[in-house]
Short mmCIF file of C-alpha atoms in Angstrom, two decimals:
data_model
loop_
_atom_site.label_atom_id
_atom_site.label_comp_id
_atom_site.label_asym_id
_atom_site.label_seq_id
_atom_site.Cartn_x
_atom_site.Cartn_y
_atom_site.Cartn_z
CA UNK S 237 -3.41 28.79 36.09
CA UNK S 238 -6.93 27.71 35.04
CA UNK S 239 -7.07 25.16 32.44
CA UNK S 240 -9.63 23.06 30.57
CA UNK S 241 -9.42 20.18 28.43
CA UNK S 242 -11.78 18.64 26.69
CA UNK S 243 -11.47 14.84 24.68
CA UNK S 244 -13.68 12.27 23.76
CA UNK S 245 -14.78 13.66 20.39
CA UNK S 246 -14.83 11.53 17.11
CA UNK S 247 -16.72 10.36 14.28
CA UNK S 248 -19.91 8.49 15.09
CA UNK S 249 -22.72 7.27 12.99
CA UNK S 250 -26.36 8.87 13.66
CA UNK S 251 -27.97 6.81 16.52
CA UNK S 252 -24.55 6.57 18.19
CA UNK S 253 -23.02 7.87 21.30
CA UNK S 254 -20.00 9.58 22.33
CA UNK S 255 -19.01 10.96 26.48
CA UNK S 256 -17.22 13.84 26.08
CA UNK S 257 -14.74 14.45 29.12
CA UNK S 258 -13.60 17.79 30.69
CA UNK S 259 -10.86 17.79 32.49
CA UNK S 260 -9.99 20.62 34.98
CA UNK S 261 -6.37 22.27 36.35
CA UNK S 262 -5.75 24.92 38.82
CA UNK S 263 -9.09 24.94 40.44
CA UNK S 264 -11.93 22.66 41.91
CA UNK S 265 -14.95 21.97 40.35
CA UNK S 266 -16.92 22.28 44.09
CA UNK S 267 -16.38 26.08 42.93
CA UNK S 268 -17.21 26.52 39.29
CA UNK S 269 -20.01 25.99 36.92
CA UNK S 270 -19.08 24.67 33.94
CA UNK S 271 -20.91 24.82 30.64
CA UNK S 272 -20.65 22.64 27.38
CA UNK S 273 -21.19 24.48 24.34
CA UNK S 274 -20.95 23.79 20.97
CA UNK S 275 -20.40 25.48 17.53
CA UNK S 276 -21.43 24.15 13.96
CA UNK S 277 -19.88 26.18 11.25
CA UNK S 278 -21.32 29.46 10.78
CA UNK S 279 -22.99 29.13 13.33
CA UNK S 280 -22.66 31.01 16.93
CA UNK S 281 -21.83 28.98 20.08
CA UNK S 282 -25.34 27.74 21.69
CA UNK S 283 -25.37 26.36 24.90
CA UNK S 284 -25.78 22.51 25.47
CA UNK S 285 -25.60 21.80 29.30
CA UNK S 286 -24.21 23.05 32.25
CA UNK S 287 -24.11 21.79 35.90
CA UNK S 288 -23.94 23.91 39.25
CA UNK S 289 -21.15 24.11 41.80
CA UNK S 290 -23.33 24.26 44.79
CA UNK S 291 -25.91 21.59 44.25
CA UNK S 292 -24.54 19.88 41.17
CA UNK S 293 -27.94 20.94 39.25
CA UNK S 294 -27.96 20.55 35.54
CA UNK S 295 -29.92 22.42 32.66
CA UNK S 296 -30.18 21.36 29.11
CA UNK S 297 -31.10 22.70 25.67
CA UNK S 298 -34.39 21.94 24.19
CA UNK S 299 -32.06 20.01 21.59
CA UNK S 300 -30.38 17.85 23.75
CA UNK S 301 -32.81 16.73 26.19
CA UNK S 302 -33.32 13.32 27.20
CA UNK S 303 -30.35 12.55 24.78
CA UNK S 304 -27.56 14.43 26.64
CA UNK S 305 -26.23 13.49 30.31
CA UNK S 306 -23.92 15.89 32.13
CA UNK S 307 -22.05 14.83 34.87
CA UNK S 308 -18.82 15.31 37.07
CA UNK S 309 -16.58 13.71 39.03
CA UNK S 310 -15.11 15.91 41.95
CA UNK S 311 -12.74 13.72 42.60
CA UNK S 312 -11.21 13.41 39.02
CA UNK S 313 -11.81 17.39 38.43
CA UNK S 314 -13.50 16.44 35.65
CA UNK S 315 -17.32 16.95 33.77
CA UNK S 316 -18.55 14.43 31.19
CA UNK S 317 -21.00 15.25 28.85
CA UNK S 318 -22.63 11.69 27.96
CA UNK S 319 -24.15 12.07 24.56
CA UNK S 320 -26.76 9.33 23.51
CA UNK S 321 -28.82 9.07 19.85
CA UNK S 322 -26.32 11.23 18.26
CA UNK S 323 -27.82 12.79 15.19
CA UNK S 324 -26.52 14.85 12.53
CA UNK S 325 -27.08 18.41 13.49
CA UNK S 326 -25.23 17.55 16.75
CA UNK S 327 -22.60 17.88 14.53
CA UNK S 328 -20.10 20.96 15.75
CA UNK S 329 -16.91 21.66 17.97
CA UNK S 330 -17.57 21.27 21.95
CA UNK S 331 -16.42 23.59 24.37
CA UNK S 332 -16.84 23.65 28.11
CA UNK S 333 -16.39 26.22 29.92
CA UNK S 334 -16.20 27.70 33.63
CA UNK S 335 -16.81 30.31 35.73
CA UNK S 336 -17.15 31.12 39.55
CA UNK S 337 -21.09 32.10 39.50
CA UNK S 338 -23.83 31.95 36.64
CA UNK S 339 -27.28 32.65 37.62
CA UNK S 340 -29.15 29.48 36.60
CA UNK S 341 -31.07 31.90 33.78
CA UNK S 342 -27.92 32.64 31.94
CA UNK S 343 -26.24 29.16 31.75
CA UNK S 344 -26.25 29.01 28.31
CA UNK S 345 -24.43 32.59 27.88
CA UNK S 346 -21.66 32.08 26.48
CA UNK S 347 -19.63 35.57 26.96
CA UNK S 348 -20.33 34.92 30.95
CA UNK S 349 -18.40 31.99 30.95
CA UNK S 350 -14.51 33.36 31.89
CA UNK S 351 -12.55 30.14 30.88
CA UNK S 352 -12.67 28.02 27.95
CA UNK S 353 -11.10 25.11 26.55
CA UNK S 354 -9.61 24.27 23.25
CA UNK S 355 -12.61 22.55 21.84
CA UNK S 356 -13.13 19.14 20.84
CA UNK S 357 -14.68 18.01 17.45
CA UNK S 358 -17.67 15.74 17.31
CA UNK S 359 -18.90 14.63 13.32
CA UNK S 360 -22.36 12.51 13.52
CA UNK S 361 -21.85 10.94 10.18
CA UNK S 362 -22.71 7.52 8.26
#
C-alpha cells in the first residue's frame, strides 16, 4: 500500500525557515515523482516543487524560488522540502504527492498526481 507522510510543519516567524519531510511506504522513490503542494484557505492547491525519478531534476514556482530547496534521500524514502525566508503568504497546508510519470510541463498539476498525503500545516506568523 502506497503511503505518504508528511511532518515538519509549525509556526515560524517571517524570515524563518522550516524543512518539511516526506516520508514514503510501499514504494521507492527511484520510481516516482513527487510534488509538494500547498493550499491557503480558499484557495486551490498550487504547486510548489517537485523533483524527477529519473534524474532527480527539480522545478519550482515563481513564488518559491531561490527560497525553497527540494530534495530526497533514496535511501531514507524520503523528500524534504527545505524552506528558507519564510514569509507570510507561504502560509497554507503542504501536501506532497506522487505518481509514476509527470511530464516535466505538468508538475505542478495537481489532479495528475495519484497519491497524496495527509497534509502538514505551516503558519508564517510574528
Amino acid at each position: 500500500q502506497l503511503q505518504l507522510v508528511e511532518s515538519g510543519g509549525g509556526l515560524v516567524q517571517p524570515g524563518g525557515s522550516l524543512r518539511l519531510s516526506c516520508a514514503v511506504s510501499g514504494f521507492t522513490l527511484d520510481y516516482y515523482v513527487i510534488g509538494w503542494f500547498r493550499q491557503a484557505p480558499g484557495k486551490e492547491r498550487e504547486g510548489v516543487s517537485s523533483i524527477s525519478s529519473s534524474d532527480g531534476s527539480t522545478n519550482y514556482a515563481d513564488s518559491v524560488k531561490g527560497r525553497f530547496t527540494i530534495s530526497r534521500d533514496n535511501a531514507k524514502n524520503t523528500v524534504y522540502l527545505q524552506m528558507n525566508s519564510l514569509k507570510p503568504e507561504d502560509t497554507a497546508v503542504y501536501y506532497c504527492a506522487a505518481d509514476r510519470w509527470i511530464a516535466k510541463i505538468n508538475w505542478g498539476l495537481a489532479r495528475l498526481y495519484d497519491y497524496w498525503g495527509q497534509g502538514t500545516q505551516v503558519t508564517v506568523s510574528s
